[in-house]
CSV table of C-alpha atoms and ligand atoms in Angstrom, one decimal:
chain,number,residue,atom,x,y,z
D,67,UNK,CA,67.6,9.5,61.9
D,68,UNK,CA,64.5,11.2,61.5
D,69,UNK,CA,65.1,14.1,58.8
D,70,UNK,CA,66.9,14.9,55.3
D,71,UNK,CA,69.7,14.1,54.4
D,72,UNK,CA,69.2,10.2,56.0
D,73,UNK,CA,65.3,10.4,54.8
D,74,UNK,CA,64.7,10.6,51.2
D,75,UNK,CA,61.2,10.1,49.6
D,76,UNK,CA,62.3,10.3,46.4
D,77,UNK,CA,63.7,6.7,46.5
D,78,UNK,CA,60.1,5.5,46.5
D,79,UNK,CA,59.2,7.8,43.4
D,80,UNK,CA,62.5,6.8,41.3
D,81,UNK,CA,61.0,3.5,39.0
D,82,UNK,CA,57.8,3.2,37.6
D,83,UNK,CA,57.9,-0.4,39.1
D,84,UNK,CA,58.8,1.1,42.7
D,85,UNK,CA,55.8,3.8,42.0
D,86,UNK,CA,53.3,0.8,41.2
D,87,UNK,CA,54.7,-0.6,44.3
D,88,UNK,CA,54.0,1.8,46.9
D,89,UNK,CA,50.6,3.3,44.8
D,90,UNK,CA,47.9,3.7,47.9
D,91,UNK,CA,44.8,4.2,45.7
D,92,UNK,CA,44.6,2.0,42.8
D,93,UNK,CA,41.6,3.1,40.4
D,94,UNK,CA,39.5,0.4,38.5
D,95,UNK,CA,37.0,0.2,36.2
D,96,UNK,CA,35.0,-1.7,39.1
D,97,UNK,CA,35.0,1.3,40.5
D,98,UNK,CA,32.9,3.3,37.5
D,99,UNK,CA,29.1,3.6,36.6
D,100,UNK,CA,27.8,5.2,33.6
D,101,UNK,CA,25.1,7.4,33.2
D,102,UNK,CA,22.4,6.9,30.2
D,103,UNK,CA,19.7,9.1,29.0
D,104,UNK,CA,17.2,7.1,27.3
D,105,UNK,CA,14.3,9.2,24.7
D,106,UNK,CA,11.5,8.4,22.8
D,107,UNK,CA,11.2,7.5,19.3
D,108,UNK,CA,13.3,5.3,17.4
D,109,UNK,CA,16.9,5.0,16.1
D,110,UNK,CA,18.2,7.8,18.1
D,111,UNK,CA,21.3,8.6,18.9
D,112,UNK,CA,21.9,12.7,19.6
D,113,UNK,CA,25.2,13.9,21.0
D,114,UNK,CA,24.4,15.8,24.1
D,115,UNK,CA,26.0,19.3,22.4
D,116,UNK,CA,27.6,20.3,25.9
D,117,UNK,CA,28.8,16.7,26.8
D,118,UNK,CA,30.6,15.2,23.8
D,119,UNK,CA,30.9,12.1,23.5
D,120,UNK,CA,27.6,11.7,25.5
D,121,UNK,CA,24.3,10.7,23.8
D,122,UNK,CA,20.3,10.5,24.0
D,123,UNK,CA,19.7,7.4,23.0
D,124,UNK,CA,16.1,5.6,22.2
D,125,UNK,CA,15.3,2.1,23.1
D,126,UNK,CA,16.2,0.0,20.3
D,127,UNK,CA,19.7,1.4,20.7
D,128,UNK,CA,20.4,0.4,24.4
D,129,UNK,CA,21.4,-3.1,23.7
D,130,UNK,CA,24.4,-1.8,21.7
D,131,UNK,CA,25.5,0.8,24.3
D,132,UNK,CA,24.8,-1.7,27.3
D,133,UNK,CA,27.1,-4.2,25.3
D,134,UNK,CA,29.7,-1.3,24.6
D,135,UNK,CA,29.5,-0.9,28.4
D,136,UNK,CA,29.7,-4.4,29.4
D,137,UNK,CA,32.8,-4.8,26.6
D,138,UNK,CA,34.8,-2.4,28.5
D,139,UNK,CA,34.2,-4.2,32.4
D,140,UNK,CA,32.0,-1.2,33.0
D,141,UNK,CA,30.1,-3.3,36.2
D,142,UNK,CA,26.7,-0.9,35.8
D,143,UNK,CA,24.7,1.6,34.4
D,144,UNK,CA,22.6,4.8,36.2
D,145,UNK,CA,19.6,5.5,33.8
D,146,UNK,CA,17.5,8.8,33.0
D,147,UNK,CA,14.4,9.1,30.9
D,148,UNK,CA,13.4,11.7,28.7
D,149,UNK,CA,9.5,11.2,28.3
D,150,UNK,CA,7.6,12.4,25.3
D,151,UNK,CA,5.2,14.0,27.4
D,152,UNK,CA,5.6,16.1,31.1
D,153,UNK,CA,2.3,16.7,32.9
D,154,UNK,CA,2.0,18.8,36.6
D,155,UNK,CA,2.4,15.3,38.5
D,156,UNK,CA,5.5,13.8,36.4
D,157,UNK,CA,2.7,11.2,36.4
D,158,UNK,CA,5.1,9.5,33.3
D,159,UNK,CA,7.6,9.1,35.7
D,160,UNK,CA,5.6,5.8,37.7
D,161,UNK,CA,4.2,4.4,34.5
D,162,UNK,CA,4.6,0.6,34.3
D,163,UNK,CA,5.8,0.8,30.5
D,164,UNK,CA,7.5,4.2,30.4
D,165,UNK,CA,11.1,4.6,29.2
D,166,UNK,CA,13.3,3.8,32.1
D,167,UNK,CA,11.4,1.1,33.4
D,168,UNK,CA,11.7,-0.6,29.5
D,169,UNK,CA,15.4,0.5,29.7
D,170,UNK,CA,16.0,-1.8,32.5
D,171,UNK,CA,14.1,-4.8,31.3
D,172,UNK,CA,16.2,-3.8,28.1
D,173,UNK,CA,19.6,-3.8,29.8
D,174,UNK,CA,19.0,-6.7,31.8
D,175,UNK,CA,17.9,-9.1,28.9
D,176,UNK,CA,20.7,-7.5,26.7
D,177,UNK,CA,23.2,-9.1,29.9
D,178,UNK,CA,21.6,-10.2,32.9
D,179,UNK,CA,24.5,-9.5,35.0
D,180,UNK,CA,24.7,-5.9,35.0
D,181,UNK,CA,24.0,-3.8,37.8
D,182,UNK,CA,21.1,-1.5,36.6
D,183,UNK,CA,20.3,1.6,39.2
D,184,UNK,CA,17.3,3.9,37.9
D,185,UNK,CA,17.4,7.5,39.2
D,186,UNK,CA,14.1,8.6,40.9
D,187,UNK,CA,13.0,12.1,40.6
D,188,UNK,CA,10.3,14.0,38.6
D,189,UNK,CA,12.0,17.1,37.2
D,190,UNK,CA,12.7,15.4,34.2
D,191,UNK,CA,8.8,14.6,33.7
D,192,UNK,CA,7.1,17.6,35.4
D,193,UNK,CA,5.8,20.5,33.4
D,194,UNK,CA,7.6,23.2,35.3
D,195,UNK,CA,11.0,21.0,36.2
D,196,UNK,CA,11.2,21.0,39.9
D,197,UNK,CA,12.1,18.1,41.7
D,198,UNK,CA,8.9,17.5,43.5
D,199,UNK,CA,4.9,18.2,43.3
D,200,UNK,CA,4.4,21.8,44.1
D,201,UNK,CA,2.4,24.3,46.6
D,202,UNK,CA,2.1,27.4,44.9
D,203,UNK,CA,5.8,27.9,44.4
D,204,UNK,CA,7.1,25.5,47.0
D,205,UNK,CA,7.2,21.8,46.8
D,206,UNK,CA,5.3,20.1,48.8
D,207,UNK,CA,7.3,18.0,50.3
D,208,UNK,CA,4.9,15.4,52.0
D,209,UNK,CA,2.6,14.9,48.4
D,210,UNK,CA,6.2,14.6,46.3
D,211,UNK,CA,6.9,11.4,48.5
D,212,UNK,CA,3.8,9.5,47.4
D,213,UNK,CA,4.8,10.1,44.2
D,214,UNK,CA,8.8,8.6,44.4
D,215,UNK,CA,6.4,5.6,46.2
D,216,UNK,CA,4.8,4.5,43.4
D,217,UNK,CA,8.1,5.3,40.9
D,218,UNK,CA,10.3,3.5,43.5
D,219,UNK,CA,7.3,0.4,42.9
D,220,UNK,CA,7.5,0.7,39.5
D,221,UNK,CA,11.0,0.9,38.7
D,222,UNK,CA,11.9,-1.8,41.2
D,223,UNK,CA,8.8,-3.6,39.4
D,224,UNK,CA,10.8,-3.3,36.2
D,225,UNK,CA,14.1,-4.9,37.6
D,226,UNK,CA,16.1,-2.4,38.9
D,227,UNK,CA,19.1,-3.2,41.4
D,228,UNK,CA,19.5,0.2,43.1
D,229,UNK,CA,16.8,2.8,43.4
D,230,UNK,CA,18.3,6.4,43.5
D,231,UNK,CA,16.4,9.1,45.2
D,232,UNK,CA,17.9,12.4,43.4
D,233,UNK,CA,14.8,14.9,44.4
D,234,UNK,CA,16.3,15.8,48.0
D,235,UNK,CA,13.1,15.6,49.3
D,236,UNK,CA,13.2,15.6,53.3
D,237,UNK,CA,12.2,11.3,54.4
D,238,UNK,CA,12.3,9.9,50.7
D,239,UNK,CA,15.0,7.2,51.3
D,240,UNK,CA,12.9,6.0,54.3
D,241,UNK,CA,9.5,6.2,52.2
D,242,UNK,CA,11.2,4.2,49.5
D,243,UNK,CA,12.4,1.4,51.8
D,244,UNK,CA,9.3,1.1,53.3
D,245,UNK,CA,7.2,1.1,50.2
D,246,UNK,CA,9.9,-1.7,48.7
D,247,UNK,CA,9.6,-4.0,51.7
D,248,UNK,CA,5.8,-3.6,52.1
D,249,UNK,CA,5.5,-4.9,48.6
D,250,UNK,CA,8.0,-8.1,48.4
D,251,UNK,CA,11.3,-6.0,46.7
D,252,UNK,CA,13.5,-6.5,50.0
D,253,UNK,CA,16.0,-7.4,48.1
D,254,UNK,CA,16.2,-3.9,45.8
D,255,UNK,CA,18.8,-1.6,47.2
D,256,UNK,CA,18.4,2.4,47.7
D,257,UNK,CA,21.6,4.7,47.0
D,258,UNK,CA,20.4,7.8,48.4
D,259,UNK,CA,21.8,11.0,46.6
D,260,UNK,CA,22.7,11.8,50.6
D,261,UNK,CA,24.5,14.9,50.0
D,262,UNK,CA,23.3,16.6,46.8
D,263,UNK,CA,24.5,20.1,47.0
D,264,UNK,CA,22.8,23.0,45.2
D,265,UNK,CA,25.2,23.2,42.0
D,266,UNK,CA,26.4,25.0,39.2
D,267,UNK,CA,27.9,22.1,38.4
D,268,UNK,CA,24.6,20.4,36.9
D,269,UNK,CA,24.1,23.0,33.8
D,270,UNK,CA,25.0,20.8,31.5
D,271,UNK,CA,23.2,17.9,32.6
D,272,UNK,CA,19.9,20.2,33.3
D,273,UNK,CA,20.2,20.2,29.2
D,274,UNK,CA,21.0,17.0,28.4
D,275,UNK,CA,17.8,15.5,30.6
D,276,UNK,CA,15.5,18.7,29.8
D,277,UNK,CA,14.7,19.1,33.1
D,278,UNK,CA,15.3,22.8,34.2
D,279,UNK,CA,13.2,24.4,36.8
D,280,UNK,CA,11.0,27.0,34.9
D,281,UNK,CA,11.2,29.1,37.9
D,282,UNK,CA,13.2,29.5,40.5
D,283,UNK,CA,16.0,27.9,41.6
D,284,UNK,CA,16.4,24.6,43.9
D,285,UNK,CA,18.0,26.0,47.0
D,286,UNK,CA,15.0,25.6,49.1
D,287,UNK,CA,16.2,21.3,48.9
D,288,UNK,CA,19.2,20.9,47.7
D,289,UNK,CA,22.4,21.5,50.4
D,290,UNK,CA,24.3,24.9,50.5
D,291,UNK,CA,27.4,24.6,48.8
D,292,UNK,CA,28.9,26.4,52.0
D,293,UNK,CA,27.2,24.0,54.4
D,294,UNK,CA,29.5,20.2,55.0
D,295,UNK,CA,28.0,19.9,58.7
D,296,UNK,CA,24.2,20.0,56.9
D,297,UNK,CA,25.5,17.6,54.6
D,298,UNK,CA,26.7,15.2,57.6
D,299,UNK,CA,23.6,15.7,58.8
D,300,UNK,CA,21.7,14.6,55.5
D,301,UNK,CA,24.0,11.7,55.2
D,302,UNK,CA,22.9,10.6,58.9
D,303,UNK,CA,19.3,10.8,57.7
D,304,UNK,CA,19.7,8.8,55.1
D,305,UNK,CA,21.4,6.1,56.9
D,306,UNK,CA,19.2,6.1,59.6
D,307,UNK,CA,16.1,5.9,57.0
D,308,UNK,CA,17.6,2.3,55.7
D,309,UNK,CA,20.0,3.9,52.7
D,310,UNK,CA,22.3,1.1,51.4
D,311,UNK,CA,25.0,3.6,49.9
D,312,UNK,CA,25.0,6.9,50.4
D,313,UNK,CA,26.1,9.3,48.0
D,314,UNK,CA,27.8,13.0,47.5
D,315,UNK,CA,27.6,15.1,44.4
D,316,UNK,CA,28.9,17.1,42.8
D,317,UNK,CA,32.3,15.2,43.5
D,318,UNK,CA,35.3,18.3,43.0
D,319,UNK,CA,34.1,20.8,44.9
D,320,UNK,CA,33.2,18.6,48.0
D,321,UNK,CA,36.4,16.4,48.1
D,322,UNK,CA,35.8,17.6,51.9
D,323,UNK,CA,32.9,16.5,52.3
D,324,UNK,CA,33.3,12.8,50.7
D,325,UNK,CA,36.7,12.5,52.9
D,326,UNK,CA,34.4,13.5,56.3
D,327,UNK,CA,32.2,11.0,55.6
D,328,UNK,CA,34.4,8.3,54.7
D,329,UNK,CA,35.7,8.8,58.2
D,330,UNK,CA,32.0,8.8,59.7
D,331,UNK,CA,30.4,6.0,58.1
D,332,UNK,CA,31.0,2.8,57.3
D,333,UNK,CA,28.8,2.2,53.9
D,334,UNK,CA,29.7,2.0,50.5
D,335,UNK,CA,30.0,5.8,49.3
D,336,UNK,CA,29.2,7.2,45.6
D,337,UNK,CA,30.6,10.3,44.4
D,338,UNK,CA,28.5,11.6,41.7
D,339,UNK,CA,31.4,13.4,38.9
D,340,UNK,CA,28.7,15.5,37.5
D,341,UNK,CA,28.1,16.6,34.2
D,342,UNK,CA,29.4,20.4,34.9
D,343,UNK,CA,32.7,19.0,35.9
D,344,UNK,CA,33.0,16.6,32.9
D,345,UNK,CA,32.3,19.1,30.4
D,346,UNK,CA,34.8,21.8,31.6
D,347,UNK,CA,37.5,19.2,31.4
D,348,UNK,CA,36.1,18.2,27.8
D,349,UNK,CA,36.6,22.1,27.0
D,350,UNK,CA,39.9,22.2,28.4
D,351,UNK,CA,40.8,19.1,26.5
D,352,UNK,CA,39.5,20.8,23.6
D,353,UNK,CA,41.0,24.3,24.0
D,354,UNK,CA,44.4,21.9,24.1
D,355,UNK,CA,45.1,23.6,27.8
D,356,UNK,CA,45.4,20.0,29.1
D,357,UNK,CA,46.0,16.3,28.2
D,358,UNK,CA,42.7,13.9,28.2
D,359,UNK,CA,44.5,10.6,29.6
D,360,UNK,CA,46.4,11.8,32.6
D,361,UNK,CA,43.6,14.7,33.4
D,362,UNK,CA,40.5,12.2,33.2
D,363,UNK,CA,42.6,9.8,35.3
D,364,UNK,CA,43.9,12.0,37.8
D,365,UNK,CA,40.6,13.6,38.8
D,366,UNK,CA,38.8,10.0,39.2
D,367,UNK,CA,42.0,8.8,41.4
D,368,UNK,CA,41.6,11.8,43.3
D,369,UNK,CA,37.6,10.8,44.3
D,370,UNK,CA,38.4,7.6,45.0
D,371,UNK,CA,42.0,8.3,47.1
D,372,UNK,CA,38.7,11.5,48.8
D,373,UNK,CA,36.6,7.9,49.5
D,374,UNK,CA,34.3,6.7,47.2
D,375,UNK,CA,33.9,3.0,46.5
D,376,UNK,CA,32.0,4.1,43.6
D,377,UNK,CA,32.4,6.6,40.9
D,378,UNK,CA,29.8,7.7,38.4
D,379,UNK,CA,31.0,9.5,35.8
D,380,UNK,CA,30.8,10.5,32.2
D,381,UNK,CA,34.2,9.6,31.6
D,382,UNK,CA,33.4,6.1,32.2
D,383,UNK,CA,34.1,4.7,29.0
D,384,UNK,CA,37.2,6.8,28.4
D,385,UNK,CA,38.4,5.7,31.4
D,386,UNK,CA,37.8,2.2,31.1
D,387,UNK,CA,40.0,1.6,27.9
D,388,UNK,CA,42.4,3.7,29.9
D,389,UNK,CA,42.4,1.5,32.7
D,390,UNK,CA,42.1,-1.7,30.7
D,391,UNK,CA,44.8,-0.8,27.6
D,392,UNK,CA,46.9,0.5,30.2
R,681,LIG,C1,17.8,15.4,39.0
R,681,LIG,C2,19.3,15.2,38.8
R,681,LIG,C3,20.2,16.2,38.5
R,681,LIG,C4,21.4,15.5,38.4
R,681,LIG,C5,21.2,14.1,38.6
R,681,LIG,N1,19.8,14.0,38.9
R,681,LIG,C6,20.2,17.6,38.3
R,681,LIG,C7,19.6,18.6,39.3
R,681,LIG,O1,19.4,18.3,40.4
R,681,LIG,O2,19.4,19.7,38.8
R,681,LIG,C8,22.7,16.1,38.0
R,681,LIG,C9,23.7,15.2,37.2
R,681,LIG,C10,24.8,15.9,36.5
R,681,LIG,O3,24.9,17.2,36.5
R,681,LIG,O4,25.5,15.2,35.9
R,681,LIG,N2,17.3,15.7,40.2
């Protein structure tokens, strides 16, 4: 009685009420964060041309997207800042006032409940867009991490929940902790990006947050797209620095690699759906090769049935009527 014709699997597939029965991974909008780019000046609101449906907003218009956010059960928010002005230290990036730390006081006055995590990193306010402070052409890794210190101090400052290292700078969720708990934040979480691969995959985004390397490339920090045991290994250093969730990115590509460390580790895991695999899904959405619904849905299933408590994506919102409509 162990084969066909006495064993048929189809019997479980044959109602949508037996389906909803036996379902193993059950997505929820619990399980999404959205990402925000926040710019100077005032009343902005520019579609992101490569991401549609995806804006730069300024200031005065955050308390309308964080109630937009809120309204669909979204439980939190990742932010990015665009600063008016990049200098060779990202010094913009630590500044008490500067645009994410006022995003989060923002967010968290427009509903105190949400869950606000900042990302940390300085290509986004450094002249020549590399993650870190450089030596010549190479960062320097050592000099970057006093720099995430005094951002991780000032965004936690600001209110953040989760600090999120994305600069894959070797020691920085250790640095953080230690600069959090010297200085009374104990109680500020760190989500390392763990396993940040060196990706295609972030072109779009690169334009959306104007922070392209000028030069150069960042395969001398980010992971080897060929390379899940030197992810493993990142993810261990992370953990063992004090990370409270640990995260992979992109999220397609390295199904693997979320699934392996599911199996290894027993903290929360992110999956980062990054902004090259949103927009090719946009374009095939658009070129009419594929339906929006049962695509958008199927890919986030698929990252959380990988392992990931916690999915950030750009199809947050989309997803969250979705999930909430039904
Ligand atoms: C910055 C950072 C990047 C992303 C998040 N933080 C880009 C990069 O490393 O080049 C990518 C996000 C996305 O593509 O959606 N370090």
């Amino acid at each position: 009685m162990a084969g066909y014709p006495e064993n048929r699997l189809h019997r479980l597939r044959k109602t949508a009420g037996i389906r909803d029965l036996v379902r193993e991974t059950k997505l929820s909008v619990k399980n999404l964060i959205f990402p925000i780019f926040i710019t100077y000046g005032e009343n902005i609101k520019t579609e992101i041309k490569s991401m549609p449906g995806n804006y730069q907003i300024s200031l005065d218009n955050l308390p309308g997207e964080i109630r937009e956010i809120t309204s669909w059960g979204i439980p939190g928010v990742l932010l990015f800042g665009l600063p008016r002005k990049k200098d060779e230290t990202g010094s913009y990036a630590s500044s008490s006032t500067g645009l994410v730390q006022e995003a989060v006081r923002i967010a968290k006055d427009t509903n105190p409940d949400i869950l606000v995590i900042t990302d940390l990193c300085l290509c986004g306010y450094i002249s020549h867009g590399h993650c870190g402070i450089l030596d010549g052409e190479n960062v320097d890794n050592d000099k970057t991490l006093d720099t995430y210190r005094e951002i991780a101090l000032s965004q936690a400052s600001a209110g953040s929940d989760i600090i999120a290292p994305s600069g894959m700078m070797d020691g920085q969720v250790g640095t953080i902790r230690k600069a959090l708990d010297t200085n009374g934040y104990t109680d500020t979480a760190v989500m390392g990006y763990s396993a940040k691969f060196a990706s295609s995959f972030y072109g779009p985004f690169r334009d959306a947050s104007d922070s392209s390397p000028s030069f150069g490339d960042r395969k001398s920090y980010q992971i080897d797209p060929a390379n899940w045991r030197m992810a493993m290994r990142e993810i261990q250093a992370d953990v063992d620095e004090g990370a409270d969730i640990i995260m992979i990115k992109p999220s397609l590509a390295y199904l693997d690699v979320i699934n392996r460390a599911r199996a290894s580790y027993n903290h929360p895991i992110a999956a980062y759906n990054v902004s090259g695999e949103f927009s090719m899904v946009k374009a095939g959405i658009a070129a009419g090769i594929v339906d929006a619904q049962t695509i958008i849905l199927e890919i986030l299933t698929s990252i959380k049935r990988a392992g990931a408590d916690i999915i950030i994506s750009y199809h947050a919102k989309e997803a969250a009527r979705w999930l909430t409509e039904g």
